[in-house]
PDB file of C-alpha atoms in Angstrom:
ATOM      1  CA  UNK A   1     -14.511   7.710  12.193  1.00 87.00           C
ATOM      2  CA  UNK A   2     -13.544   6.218   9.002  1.00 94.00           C
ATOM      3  CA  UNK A   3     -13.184   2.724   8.229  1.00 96.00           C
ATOM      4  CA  UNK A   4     -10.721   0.710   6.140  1.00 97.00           C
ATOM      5  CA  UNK A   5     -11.229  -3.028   6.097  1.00 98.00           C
ATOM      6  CA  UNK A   6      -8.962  -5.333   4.431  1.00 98.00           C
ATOM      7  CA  UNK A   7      -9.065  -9.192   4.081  1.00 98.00           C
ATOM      8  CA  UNK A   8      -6.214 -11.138   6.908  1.00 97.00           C
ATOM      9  CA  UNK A   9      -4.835 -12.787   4.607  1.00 97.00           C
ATOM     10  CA  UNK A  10      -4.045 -13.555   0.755  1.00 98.00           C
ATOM     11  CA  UNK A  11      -1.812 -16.743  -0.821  1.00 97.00           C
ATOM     12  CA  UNK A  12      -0.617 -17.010  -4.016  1.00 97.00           C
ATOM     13  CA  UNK A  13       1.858 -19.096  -5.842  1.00 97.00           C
ATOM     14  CA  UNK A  14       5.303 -17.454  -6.945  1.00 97.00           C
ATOM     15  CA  UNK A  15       4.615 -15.756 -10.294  1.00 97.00           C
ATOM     16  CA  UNK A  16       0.867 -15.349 -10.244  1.00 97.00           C
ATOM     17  CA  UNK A  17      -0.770 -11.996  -9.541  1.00 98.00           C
ATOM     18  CA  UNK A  18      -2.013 -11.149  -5.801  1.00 98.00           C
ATOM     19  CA  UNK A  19      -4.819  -8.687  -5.452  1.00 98.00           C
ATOM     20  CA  UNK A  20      -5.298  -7.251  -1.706  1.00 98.00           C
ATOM     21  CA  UNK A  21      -8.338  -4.938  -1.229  1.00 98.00           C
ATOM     22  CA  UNK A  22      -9.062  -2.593   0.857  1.00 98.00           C
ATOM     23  CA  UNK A  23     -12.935  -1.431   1.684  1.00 98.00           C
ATOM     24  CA  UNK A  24     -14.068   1.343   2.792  1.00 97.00           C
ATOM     25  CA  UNK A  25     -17.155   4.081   2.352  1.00 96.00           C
ATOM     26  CA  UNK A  26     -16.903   5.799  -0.860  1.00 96.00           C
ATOM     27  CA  UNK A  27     -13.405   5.104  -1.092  1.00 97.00           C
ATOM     28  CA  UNK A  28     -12.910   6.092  -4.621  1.00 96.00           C
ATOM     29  CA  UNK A  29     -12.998   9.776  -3.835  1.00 95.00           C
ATOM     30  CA  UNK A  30     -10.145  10.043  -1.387  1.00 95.00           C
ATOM     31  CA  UNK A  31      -6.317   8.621  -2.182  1.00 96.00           C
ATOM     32  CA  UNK A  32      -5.215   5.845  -1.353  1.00 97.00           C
ATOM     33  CA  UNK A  33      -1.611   4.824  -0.097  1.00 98.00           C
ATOM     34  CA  UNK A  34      -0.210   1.670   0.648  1.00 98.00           C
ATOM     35  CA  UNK A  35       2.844   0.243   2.171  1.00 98.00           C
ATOM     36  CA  UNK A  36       4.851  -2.883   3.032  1.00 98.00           C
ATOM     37  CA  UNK A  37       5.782  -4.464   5.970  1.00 97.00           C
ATOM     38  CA  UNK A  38       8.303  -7.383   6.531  1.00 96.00           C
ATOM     39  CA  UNK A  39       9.103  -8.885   9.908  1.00 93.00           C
ATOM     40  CA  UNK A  40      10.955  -6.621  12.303  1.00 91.00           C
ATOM     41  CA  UNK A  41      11.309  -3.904   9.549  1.00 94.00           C
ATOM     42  CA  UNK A  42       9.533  -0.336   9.386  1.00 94.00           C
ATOM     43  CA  UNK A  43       6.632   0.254   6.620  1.00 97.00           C
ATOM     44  CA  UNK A  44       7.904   0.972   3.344  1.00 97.00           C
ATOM     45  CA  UNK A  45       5.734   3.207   1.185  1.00 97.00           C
ATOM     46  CA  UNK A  46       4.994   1.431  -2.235  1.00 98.00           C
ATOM     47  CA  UNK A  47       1.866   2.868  -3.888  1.00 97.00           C
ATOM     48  CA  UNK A  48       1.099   6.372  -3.102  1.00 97.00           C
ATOM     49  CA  UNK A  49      -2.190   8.363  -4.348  1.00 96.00           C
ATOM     50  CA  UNK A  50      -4.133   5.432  -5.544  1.00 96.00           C
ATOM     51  CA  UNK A  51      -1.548   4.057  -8.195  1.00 96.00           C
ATOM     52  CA  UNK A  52       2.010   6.012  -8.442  1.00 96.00           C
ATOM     53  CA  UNK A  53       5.221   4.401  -7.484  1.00 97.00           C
ATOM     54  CA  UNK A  54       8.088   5.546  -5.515  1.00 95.00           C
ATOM     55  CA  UNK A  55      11.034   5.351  -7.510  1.00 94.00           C
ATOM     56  CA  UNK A  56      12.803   2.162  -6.337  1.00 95.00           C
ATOM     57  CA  UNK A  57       9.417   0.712  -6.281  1.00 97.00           C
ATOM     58  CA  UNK A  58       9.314  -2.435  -8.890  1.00 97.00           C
ATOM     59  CA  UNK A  59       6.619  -1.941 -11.682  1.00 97.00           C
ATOM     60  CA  UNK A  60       4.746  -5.396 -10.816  1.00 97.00           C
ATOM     61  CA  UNK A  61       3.584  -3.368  -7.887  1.00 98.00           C
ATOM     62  CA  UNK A  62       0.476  -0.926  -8.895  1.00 97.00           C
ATOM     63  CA  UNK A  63      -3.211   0.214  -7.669  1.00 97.00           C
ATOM     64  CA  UNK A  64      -6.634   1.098  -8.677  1.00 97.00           C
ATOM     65  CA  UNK A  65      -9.050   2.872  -6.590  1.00 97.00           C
ATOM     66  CA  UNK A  66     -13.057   3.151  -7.613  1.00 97.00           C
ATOM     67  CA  UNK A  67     -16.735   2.680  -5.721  1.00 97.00           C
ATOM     68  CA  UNK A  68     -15.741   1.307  -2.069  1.00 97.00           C
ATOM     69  CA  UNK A  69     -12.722  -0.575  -2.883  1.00 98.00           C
ATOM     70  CA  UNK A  70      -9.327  -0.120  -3.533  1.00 98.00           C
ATOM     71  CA  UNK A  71      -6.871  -2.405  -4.807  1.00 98.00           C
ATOM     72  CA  UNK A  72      -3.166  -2.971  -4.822  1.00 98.00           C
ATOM     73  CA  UNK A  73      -1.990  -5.741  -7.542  1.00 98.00           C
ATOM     74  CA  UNK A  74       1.480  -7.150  -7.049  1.00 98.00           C
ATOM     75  CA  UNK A  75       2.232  -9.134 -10.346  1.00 98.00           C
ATOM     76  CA  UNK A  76       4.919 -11.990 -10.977  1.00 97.00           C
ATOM     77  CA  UNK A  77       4.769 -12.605  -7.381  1.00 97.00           C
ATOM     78  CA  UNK A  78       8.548 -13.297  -5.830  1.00 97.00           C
ATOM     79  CA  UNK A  79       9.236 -14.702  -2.648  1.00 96.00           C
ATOM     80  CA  UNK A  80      10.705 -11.385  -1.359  1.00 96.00           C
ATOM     81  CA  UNK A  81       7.041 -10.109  -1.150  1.00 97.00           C
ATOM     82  CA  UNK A  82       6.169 -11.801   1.350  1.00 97.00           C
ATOM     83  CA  UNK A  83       5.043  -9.164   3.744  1.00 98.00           C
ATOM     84  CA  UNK A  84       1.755  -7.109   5.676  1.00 98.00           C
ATOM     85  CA  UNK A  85       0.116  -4.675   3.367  1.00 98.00           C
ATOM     86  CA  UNK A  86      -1.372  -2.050   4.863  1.00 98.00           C
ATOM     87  CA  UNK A  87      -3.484   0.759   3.147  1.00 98.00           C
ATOM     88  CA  UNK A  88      -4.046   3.910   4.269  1.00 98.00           C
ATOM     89  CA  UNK A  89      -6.028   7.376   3.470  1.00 97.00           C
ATOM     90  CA  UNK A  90      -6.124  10.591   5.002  1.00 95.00           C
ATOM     91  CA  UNK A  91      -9.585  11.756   6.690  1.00 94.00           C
ATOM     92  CA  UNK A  92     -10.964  14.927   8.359  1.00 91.00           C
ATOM     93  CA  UNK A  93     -14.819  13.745   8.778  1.00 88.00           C
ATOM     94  CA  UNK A  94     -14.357  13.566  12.137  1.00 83.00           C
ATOM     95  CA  UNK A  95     -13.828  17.406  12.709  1.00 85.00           C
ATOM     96  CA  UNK A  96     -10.228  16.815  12.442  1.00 86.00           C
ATOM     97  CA  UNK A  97      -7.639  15.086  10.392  1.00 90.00           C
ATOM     98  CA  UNK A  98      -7.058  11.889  10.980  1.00 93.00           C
ATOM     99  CA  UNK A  99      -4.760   9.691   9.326  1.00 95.00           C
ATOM    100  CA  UNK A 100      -5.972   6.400   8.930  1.00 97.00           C
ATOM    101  CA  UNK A 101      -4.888   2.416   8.063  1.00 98.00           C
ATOM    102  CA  UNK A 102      -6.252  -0.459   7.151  1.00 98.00           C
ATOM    103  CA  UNK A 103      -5.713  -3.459   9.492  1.00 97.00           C
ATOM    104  CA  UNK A 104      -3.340  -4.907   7.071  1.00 98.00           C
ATOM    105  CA  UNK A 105      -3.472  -8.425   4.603  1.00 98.00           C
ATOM    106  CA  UNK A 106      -0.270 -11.003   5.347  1.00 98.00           C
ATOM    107  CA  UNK A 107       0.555 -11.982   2.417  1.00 98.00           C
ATOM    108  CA  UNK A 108       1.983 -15.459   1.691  1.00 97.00           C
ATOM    109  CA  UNK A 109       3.801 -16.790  -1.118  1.00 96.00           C
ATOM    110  CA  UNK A 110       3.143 -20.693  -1.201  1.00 93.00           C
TER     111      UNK A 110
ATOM    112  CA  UNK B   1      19.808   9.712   2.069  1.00 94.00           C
ATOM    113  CA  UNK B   2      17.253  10.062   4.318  1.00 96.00           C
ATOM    114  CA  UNK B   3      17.554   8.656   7.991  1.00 97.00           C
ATOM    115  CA  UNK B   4      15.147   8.712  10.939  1.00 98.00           C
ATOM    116  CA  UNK B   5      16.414   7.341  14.274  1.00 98.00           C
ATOM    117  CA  UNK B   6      13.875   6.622  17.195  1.00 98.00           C
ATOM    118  CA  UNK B   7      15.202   6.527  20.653  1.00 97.00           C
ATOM    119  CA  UNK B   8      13.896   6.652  24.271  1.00 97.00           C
ATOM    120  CA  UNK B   9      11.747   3.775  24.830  1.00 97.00           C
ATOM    121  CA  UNK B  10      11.885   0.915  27.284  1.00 97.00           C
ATOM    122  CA  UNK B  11      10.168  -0.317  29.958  1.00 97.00           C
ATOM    123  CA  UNK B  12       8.073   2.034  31.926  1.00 97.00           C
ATOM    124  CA  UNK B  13       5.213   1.611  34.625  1.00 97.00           C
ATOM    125  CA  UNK B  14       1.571   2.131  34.318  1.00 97.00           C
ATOM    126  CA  UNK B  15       1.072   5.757  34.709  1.00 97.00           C
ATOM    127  CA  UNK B  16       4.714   6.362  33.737  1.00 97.00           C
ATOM    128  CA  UNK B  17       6.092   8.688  31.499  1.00 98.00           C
ATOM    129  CA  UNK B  18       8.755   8.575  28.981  1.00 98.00           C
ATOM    130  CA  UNK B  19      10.144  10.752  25.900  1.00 98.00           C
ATOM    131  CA  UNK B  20      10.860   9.502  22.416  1.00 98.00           C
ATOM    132  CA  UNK B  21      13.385  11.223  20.246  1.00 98.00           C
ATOM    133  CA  UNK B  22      13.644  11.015  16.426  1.00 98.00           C
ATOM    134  CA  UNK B  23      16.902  12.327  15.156  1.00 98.00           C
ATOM    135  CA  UNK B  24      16.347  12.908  11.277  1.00 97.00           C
ATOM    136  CA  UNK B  25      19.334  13.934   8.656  1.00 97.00           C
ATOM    137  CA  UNK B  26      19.483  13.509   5.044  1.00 97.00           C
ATOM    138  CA  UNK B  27      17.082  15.781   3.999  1.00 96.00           C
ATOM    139  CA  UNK B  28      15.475  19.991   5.175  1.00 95.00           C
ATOM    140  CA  UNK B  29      13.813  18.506   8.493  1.00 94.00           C
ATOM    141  CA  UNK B  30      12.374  21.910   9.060  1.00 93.00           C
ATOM    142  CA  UNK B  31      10.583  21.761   5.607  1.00 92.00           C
ATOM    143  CA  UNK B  32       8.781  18.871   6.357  1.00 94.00           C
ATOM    144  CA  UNK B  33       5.360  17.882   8.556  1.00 94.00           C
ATOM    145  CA  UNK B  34       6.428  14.925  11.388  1.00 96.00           C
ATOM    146  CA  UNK B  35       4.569  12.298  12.314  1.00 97.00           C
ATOM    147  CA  UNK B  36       4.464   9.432  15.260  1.00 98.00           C
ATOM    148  CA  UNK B  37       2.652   6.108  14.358  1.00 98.00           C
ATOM    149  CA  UNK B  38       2.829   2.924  16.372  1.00 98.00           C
ATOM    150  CA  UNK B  39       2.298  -0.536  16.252  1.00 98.00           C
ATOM    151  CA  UNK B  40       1.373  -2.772  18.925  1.00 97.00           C
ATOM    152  CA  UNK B  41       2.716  -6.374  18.866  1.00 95.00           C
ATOM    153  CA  UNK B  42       1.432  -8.410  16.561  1.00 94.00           C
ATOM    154  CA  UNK B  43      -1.169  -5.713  15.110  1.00 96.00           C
ATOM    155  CA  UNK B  44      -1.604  -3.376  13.031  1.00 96.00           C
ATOM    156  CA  UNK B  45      -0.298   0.348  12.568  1.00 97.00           C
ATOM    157  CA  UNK B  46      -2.130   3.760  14.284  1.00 98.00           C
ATOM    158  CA  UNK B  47      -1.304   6.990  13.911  1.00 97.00           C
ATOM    159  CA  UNK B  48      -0.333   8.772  17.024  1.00 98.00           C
ATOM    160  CA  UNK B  49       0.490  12.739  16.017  1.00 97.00           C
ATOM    161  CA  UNK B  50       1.001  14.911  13.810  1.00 95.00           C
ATOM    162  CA  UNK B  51       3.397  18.170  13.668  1.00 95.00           C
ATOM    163  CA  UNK B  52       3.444  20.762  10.860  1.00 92.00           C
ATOM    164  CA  UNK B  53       6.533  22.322   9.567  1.00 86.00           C
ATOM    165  CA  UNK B  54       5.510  25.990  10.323  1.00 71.00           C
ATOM    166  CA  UNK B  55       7.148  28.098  12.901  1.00 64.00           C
ATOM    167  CA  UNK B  56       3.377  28.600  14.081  1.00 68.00           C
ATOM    168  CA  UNK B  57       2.986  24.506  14.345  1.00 80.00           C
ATOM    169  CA  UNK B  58      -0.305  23.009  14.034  1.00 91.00           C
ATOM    170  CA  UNK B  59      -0.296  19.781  15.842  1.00 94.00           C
ATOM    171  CA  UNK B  60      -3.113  17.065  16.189  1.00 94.00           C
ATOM    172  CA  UNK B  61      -3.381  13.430  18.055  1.00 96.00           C
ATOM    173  CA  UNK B  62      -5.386  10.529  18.085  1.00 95.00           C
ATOM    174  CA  UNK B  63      -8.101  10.491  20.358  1.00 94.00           C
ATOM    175  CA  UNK B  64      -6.658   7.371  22.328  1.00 96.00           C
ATOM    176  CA  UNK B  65      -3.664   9.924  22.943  1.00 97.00           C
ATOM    177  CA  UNK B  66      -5.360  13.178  23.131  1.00 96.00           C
ATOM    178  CA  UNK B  67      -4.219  15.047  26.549  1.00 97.00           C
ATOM    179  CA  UNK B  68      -1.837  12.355  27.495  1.00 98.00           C
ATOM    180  CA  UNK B  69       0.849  12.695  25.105  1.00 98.00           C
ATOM    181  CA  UNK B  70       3.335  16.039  23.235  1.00 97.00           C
ATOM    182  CA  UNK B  71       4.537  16.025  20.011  1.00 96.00           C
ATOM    183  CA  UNK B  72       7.124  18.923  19.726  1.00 94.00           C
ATOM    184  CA  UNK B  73      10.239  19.610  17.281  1.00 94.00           C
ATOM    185  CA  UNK B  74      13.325  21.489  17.252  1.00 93.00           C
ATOM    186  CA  UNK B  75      14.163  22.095  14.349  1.00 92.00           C
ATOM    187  CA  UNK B  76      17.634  23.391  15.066  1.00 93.00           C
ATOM    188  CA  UNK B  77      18.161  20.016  16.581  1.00 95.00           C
ATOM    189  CA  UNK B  78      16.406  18.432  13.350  1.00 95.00           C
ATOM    190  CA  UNK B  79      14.780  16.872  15.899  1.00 96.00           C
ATOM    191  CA  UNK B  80      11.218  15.181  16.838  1.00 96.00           C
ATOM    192  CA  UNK B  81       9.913  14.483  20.378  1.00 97.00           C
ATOM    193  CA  UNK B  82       7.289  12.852  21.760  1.00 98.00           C
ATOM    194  CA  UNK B  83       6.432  13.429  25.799  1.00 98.00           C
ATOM    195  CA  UNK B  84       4.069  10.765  26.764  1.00 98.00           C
ATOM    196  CA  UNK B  85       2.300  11.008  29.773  1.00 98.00           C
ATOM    197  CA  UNK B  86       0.076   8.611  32.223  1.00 98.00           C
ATOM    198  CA  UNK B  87       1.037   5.304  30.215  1.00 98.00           C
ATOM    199  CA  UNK B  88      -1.598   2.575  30.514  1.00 97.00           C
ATOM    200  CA  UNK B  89      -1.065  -1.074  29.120  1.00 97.00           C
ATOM    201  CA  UNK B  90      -2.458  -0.307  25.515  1.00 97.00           C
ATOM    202  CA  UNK B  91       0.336   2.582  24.564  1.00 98.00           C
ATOM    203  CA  UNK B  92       2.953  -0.875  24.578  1.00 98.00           C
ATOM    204  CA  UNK B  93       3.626  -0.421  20.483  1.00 98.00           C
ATOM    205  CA  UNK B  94       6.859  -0.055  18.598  1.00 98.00           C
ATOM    206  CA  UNK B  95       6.794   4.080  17.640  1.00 98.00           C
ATOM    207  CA  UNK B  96       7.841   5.055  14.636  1.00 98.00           C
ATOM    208  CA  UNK B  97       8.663   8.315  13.049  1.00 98.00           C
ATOM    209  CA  UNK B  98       7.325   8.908   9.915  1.00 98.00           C
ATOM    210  CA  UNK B  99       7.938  12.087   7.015  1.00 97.00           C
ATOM    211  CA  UNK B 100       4.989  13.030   5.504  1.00 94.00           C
ATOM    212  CA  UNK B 101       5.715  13.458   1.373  1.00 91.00           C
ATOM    213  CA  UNK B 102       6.848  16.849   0.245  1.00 84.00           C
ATOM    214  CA  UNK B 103       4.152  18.388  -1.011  1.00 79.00           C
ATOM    215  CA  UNK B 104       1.452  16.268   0.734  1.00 80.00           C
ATOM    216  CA  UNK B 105       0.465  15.821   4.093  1.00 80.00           C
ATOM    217  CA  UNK B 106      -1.854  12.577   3.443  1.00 92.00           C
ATOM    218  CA  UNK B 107       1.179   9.797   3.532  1.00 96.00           C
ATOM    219  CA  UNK B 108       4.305   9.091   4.923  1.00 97.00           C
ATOM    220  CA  UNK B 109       7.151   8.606   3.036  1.00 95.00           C
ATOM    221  CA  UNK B 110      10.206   7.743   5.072  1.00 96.00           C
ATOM    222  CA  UNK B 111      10.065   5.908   8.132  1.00 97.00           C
ATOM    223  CA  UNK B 112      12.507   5.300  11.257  1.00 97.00           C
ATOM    224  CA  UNK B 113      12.934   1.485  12.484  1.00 96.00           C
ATOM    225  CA  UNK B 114      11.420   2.648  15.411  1.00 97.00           C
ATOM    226  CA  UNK B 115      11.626   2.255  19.308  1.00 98.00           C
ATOM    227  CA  UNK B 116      10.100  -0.046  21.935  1.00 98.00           C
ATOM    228  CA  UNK B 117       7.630   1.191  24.630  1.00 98.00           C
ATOM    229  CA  UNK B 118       6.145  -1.221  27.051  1.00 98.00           C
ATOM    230  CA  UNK B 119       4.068  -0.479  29.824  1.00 98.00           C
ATOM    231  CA  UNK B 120       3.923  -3.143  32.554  1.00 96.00           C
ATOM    232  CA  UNK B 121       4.151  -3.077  36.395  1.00 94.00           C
TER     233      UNK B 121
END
């Protein structure tokens, strides 16, 4: 089954930019989604096939997606992103689809 | 505006069963593929099942729920079920109901605020 790995954890100070990766194998040829997750609150999609936005979705919040990583970038960090980050592709190399997550990056504002 | 509403968990007993219900409004329910993903507490998010839009509905699971647990819909209901069957410790997770994107099955859109299953004797 496929794979996505993705660090525990990333800080950064209020107005810097946070990167959160996610690995997996040969990553750059599938799509990659990602979404937020605050405390007691349901995922909320944010970056959808590697690097569009959902409308509603700020434009500090983009992605990339090449070799075996994926990124999402979060620029001018606020407080109110202070959230899990999960990312997510689809997969069918198991003989059927699958649809599958990362195990998610906290991230903390200092 | 789009709305998903879980409901039907609790507290059940190993080897229990119980039925979740998502009640969705706001948007064609029977145009879109359905989903089930849950969270366990304090980790990360699984997908459970999946349920196409088609009146001939192609449906698939994870493997940790694969002959325990039914997705189904009615879509005169604009409804989405879950049956889960022989609970064991590990199926404790918040479920949620998720819309996969018009257009794409690969991600999910629009998700419920989900409902509380724990398995415990």
């Amino acid at each position: 089954s496929y794979v996505l790995t993705q660090p525990p954890s990333v800080s950064v100070a209020p107005g810097q930019t946070a990167r959160i990766t996610c690995g997996g194998d040969n990553i750059g040829v599938k799509s990659v989604h990602w979404y937020q997750q605050k405390p007691g609150q349901a995922p909320v999609l944010v970056v959808y096939d590697d690097s569009d936005r959902p409308s509603g979705i700020p434009e500090r919040f983009s992605g990339s997606n090449s070799g075996n990583t994926a990124t999402l970038t979060i620029s001018r960090v606020e407080a109110g992103d202070e959230a899990d980050y999960y990312c997510q592709v689809w997969d069918s190399s198991s003989g059927h689809p699958y649809w599958v997550f990362g195990g998610g990056t906290k991230l903390t504002v200092l | 505006e789009v709305q998903l509403v879980e409901s039907g968990g609790g507290l059940v007993q190993p080897g229990g069963s119980l039925r979740l219900s998502c009640a969705a409004s706001g948007f064609t329910f029977r145009s879109y593929e359905m989903n089930w993903v849950r969270q366990a507490p304090g980790k990360g998010l699984e997908w459970v099942s999946y349920s196409s839009s088609s009146s001939a509905v192609t449906i698939y699971y994870a493997d940790s729920v694969k002959g325990r647990f039914t997705i189904s819909r009615d879509n005169a209901k604009n409804s989405l079920y879950l049956q889960m069957n022989s609970l064991r410790a590990e199926d404790t997770a918040v479920y949620y109901c998720a819309r996969a994107a018009a257009g794409s099955d690969y991600y999910f859109d629009y998700w419920g605020r989900g409902t509380l299953v724990t398995v415990s004797s």
